[in-house]
PDB file of C-alpha atoms and ligand atoms in Angstrom:
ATOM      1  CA  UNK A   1     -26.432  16.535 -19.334  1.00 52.00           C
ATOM      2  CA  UNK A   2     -25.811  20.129 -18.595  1.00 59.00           C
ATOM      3  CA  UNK A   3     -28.461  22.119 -16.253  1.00 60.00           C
ATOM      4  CA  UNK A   4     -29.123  25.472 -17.697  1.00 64.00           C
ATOM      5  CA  UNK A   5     -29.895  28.511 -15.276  1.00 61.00           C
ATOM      6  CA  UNK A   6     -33.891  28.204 -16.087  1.00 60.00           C
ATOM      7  CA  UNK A   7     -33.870  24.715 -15.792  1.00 62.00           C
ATOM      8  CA  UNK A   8     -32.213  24.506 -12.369  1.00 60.00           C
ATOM      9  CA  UNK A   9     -35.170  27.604 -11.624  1.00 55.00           C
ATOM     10  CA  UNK A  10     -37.757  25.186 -12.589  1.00 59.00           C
ATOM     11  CA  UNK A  11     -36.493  22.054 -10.484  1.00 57.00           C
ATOM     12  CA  UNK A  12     -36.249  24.093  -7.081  1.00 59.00           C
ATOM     13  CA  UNK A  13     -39.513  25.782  -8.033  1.00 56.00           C
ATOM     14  CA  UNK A  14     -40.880  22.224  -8.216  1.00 54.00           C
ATOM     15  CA  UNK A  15     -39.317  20.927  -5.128  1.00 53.00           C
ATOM     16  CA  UNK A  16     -40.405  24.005  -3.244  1.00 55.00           C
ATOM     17  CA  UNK A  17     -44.049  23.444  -4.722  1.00 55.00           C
ATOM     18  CA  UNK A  18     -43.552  19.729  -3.737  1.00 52.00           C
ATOM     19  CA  UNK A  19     -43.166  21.166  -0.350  1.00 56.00           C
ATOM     20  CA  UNK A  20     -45.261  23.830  -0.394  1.00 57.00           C
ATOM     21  CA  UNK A  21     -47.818  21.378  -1.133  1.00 58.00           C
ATOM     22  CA  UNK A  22     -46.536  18.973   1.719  1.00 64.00           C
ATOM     23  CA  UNK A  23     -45.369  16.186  -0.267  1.00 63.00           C
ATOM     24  CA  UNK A  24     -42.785  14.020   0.836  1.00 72.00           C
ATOM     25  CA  UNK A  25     -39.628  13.589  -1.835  1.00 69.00           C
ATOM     26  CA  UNK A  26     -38.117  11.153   0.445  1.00 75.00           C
ATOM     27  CA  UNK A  27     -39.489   7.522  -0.894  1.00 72.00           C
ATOM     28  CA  UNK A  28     -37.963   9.060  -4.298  1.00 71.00           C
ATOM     29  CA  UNK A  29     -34.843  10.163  -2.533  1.00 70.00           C
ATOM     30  CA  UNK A  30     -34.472   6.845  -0.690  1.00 66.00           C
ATOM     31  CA  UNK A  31     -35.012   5.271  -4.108  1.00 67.00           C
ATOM     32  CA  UNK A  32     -32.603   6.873  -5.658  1.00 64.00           C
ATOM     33  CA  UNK A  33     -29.789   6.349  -3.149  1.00 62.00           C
ATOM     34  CA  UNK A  34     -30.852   2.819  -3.079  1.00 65.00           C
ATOM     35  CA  UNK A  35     -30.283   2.290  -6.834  1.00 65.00           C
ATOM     36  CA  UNK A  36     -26.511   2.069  -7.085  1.00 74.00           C
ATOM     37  CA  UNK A  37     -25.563  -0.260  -4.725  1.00 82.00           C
ATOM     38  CA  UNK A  38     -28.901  -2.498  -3.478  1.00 84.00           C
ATOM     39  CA  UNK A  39     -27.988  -4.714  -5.354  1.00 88.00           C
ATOM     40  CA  UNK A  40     -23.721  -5.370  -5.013  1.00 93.00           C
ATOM     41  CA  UNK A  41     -21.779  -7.480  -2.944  1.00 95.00           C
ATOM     42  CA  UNK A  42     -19.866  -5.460   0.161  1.00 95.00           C
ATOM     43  CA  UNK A  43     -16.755  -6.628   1.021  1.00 96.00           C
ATOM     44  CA  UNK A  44     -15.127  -5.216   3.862  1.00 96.00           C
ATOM     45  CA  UNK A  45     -11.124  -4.613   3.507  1.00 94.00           C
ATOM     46  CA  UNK A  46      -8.178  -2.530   5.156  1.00 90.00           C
ATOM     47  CA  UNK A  47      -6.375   0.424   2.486  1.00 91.00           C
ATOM     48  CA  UNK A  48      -3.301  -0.383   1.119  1.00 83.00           C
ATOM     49  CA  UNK A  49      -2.097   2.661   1.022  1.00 85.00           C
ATOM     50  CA  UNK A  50      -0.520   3.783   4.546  1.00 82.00           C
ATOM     51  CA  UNK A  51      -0.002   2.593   8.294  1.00 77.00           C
ATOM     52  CA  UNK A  52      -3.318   4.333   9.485  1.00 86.00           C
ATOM     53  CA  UNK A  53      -5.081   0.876   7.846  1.00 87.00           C
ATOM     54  CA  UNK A  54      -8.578   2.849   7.289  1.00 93.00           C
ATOM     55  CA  UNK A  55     -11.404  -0.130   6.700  1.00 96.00           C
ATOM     56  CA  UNK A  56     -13.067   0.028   4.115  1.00 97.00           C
ATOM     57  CA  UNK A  57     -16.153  -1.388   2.304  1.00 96.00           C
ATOM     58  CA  UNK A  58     -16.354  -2.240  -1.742  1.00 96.00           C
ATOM     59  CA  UNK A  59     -19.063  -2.765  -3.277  1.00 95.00           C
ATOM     60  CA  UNK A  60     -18.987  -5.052  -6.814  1.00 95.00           C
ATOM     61  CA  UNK A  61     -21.594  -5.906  -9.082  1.00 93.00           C
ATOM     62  CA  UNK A  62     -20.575  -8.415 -11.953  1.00 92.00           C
ATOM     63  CA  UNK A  63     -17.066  -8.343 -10.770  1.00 90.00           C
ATOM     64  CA  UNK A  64     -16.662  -4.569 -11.108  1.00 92.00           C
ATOM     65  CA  UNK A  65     -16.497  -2.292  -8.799  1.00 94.00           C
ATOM     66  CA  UNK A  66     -19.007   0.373  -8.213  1.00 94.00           C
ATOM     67  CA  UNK A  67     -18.101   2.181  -4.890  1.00 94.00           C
ATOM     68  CA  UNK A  68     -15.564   2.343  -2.125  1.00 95.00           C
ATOM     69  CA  UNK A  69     -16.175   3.549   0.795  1.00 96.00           C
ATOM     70  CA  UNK A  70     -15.195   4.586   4.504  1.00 97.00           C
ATOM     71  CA  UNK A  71     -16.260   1.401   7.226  1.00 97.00           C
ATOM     72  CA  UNK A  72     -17.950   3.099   9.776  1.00 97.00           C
ATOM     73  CA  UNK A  73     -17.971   0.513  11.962  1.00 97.00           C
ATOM     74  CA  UNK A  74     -13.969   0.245  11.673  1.00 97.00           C
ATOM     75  CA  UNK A  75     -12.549   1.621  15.140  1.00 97.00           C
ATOM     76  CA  UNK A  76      -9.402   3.698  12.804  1.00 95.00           C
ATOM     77  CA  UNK A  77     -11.630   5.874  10.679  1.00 96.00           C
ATOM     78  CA  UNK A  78     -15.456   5.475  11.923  1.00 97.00           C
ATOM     79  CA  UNK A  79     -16.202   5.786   8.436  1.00 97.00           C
ATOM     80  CA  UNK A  80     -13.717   8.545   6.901  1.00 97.00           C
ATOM     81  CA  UNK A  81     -11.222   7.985   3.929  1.00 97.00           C
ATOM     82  CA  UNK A  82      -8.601  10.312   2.876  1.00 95.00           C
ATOM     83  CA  UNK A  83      -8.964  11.348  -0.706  1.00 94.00           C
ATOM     84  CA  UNK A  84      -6.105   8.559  -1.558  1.00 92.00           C
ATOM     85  CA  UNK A  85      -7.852   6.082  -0.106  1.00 94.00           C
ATOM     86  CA  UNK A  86     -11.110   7.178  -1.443  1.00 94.00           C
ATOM     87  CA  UNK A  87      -9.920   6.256  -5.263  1.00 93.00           C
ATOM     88  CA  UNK A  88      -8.251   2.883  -4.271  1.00 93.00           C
ATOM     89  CA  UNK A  89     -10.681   1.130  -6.885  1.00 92.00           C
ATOM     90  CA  UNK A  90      -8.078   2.754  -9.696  1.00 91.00           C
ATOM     91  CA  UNK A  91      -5.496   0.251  -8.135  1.00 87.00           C
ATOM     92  CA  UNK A  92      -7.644  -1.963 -10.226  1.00 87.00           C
ATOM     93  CA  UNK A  93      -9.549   0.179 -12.782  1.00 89.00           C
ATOM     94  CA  UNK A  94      -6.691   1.731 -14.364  1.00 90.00           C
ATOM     95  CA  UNK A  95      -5.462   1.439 -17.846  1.00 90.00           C
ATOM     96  CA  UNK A  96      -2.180   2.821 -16.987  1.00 90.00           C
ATOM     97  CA  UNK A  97      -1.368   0.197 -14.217  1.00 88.00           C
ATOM     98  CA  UNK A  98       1.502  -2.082 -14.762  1.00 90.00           C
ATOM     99  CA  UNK A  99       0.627  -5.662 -14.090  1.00 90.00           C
ATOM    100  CA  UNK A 100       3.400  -7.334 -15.731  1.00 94.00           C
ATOM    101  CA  UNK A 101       7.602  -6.903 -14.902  1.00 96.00           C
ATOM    102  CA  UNK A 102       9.202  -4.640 -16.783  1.00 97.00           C
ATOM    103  CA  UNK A 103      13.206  -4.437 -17.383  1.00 97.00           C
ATOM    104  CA  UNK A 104      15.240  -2.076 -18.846  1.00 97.00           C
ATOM    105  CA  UNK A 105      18.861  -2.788 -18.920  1.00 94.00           C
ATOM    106  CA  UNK A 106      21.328  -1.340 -17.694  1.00 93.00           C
ATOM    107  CA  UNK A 107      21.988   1.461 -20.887  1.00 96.00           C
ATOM    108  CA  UNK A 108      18.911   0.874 -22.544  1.00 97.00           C
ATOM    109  CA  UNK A 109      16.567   3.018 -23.460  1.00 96.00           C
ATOM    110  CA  UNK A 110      13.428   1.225 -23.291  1.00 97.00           C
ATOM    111  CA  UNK A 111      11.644  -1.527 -20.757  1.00 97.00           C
ATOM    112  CA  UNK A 112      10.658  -4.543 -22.370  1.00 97.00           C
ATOM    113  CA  UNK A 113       7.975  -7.073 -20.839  1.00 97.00           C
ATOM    114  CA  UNK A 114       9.708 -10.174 -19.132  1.00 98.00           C
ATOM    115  CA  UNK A 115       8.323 -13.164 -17.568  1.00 97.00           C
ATOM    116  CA  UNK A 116       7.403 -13.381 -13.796  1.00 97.00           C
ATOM    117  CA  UNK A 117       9.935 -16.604 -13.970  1.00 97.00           C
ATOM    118  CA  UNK A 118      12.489 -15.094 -15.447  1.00 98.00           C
ATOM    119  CA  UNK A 119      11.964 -11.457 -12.959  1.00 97.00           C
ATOM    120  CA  UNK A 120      12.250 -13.509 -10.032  1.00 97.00           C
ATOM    121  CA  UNK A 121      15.365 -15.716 -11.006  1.00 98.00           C
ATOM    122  CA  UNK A 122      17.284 -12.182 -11.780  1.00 97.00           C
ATOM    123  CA  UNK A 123      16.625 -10.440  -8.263  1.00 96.00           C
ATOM    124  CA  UNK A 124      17.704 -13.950  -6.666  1.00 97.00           C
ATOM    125  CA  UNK A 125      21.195 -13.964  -8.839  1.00 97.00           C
ATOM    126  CA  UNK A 126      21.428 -10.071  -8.101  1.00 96.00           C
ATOM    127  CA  UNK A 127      20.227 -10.691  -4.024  1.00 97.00           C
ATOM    128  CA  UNK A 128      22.925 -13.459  -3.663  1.00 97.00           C
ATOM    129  CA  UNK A 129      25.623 -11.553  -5.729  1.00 98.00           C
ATOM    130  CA  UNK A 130      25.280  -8.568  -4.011  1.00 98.00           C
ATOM    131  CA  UNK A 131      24.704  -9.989  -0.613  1.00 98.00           C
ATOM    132  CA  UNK A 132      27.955 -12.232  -1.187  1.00 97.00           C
ATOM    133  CA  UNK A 133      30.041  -9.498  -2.255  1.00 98.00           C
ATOM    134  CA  UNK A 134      29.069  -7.266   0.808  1.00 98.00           C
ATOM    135  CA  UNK A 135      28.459  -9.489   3.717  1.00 98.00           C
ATOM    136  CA  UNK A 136      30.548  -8.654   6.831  1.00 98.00           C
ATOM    137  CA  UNK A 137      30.488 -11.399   9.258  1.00 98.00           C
ATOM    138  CA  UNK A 138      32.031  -9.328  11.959  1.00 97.00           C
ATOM    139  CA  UNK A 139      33.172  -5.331  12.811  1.00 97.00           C
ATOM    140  CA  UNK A 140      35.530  -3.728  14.921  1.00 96.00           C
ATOM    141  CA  UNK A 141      33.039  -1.913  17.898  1.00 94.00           C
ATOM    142  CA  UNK A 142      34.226   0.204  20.722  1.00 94.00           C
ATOM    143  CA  UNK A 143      33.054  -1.137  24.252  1.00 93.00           C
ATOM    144  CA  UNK A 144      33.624  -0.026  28.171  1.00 93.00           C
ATOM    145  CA  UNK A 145      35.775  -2.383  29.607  1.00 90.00           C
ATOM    146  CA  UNK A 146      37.136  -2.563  33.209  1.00 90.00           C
ATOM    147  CA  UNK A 147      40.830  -2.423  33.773  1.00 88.00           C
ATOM    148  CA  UNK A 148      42.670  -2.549  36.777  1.00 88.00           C
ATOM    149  CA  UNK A 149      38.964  -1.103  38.109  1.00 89.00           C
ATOM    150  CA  UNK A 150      39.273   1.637  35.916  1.00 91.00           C
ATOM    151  CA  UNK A 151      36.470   1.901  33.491  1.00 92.00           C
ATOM    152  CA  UNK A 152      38.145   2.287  29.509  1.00 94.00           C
ATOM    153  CA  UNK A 153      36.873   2.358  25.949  1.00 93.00           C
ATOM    154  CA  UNK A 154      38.564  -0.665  24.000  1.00 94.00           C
ATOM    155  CA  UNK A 155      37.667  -2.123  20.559  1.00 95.00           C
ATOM    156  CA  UNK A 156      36.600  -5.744  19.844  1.00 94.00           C
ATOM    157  CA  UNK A 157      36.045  -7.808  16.644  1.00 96.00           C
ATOM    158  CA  UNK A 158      31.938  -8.283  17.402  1.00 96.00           C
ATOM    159  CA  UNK A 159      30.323 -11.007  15.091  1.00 97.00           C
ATOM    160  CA  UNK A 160      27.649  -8.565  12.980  1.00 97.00           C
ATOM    161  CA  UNK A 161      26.557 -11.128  10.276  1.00 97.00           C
ATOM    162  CA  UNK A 162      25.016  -8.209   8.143  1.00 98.00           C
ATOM    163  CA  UNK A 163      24.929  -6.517   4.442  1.00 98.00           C
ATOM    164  CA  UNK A 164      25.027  -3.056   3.986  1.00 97.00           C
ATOM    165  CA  UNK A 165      24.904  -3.387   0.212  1.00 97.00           C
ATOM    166  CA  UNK A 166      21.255  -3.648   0.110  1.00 97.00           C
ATOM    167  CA  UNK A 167      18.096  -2.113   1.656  1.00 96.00           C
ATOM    168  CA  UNK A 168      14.715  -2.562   1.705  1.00 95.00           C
ATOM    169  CA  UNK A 169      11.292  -0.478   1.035  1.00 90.00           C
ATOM    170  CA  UNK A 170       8.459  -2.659   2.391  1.00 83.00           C
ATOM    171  CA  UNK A 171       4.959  -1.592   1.202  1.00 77.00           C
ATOM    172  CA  UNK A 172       1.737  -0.591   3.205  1.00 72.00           C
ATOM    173  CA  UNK A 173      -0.139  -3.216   0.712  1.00 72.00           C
ATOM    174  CA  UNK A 174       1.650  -6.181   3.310  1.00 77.00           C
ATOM    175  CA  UNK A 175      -0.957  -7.505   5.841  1.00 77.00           C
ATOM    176  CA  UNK A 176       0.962  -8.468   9.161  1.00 82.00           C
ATOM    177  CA  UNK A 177       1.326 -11.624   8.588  1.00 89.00           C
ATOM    178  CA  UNK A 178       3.543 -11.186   5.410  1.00 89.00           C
ATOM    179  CA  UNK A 179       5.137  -8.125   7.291  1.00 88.00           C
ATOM    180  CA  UNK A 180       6.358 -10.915   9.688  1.00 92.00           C
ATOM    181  CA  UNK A 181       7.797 -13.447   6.947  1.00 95.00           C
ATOM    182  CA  UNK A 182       9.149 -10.814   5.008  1.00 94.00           C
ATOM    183  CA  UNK A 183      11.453  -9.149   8.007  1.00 94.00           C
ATOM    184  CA  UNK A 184      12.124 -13.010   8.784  1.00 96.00           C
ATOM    185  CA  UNK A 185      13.318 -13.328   5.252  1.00 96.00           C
ATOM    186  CA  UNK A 186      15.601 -10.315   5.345  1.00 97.00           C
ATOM    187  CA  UNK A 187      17.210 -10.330   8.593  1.00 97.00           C
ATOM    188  CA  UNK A 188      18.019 -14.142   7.485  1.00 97.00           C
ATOM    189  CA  UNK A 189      20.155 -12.167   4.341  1.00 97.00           C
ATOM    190  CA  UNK A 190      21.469 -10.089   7.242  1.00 97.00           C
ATOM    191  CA  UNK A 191      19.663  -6.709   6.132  1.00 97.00           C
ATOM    192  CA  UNK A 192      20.050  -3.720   8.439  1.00 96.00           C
ATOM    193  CA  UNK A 193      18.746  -0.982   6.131  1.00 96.00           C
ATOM    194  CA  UNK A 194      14.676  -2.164   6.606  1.00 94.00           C
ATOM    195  CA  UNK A 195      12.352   0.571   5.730  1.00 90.00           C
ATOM    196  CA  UNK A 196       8.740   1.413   5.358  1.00 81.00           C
ATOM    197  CA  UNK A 197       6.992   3.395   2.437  1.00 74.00           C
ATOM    198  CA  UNK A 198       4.150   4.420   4.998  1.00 69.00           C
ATOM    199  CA  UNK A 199       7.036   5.445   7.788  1.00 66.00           C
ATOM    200  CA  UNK A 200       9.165   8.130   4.908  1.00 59.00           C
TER     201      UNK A 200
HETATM  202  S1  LIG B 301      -4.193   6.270   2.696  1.00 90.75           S
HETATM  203 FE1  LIG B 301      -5.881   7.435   3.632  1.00 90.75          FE
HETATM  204  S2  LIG B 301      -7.616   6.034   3.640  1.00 90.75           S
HETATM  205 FE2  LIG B 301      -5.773   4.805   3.288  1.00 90.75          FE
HETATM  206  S3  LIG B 301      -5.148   4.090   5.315  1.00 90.75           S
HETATM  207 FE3  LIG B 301      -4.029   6.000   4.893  1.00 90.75          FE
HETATM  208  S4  LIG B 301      -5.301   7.629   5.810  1.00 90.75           S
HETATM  209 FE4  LIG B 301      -6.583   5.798   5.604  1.00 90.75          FE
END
């Protein structure tokens, strides 16, 4: 509803009167403020969004959610949330998020929805193919080596066990404990390019 000039004249007039007159607006202020969320759950949470991990509380009423905001009892932010972090509920309220895997093939034009199943089975063919076709299991290094007490560079065949032909972009969204299994997972595949969105 749009305020016009004489209207907004006529509600200061009558909160100065109100104070003029020594009432007190604050049980109707305190009302007010109390309206939207007396009556949600609050959840408290860490943002997904960067390595600064802000906390965060969410309120949700009927499974919605009606506010986000700073924790201030969190020792990172004391209450404060970056304007990213302050519209994390459209991670969830957002008609144009994605929550099924798309493909588009190599050429193509268009993505076309595919099956979690079949999404999963394709980066495992393309991991091991890939990883297969690029893993070194050892490199020539230069190292100091004494000789006759002399101190000279020389080159050795080291054992490297690594890929080169693939990297990784981890994602502030990972809680440490799948931080952990996940740089498990891909030093196992021999991985040296390991990367952070939150760190570029
Ligand atoms: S994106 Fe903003 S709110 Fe979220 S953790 Fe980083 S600084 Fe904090």
């Amino acid at each position: 509803m749009g305020v016009s000039r004489r209207d907004f004249l006529k509600l200061s007039g009558a909160g100065m009167a109100a104070s003029t007159l020594g009432l007190s607006l604050s049980p109707i202020e305190a009302k007010a403020e109390e309206l939207a969320i007396s009556h949600a759950k609050e959840t408290t949470t860490i943002c997904p969004y960067c390595s600064v991990g802000c906390g965060m509380i969410v309120h949700t009423l009927g499974g919605n959610i009606i506010n986000v905001e700073g924790d201030p009892d969190h020792p990172i932010n004391e209450g404060s949330l970056c304007p990213k972090g302050s519209s994390v509920y459209q991670l969830r309220d957002n008609k144009a998020r994605i929550t099924k895997p798309m493909y588009r093939a190599a050429g193509a034009s268009a993505w076309q929805e595919v099956s979690w199943d079949w999404a999963l089975d394709e980066i495992a063919k393309k991991t091991k193919a890939t990883r297969d076709a690029s893993f070194q299991a050892t490199s020539t290094i230069k190292v100091k080596e004494k000789v006759a007490g002399l101190e000279v560079d020389t080159e050795i065949e080291a054992v490297v066990n690594r890929t080169m032909g693939i990297a990784s972009v981890g994602s502030a969204a990972l809680d440490n404990e799948e931080c952990y299994l996940y740089q498990k997972f891909l030093r196992g595949l021999g991985l040296v390019y390991i990367e952070h969105q939150a760190r570029i």
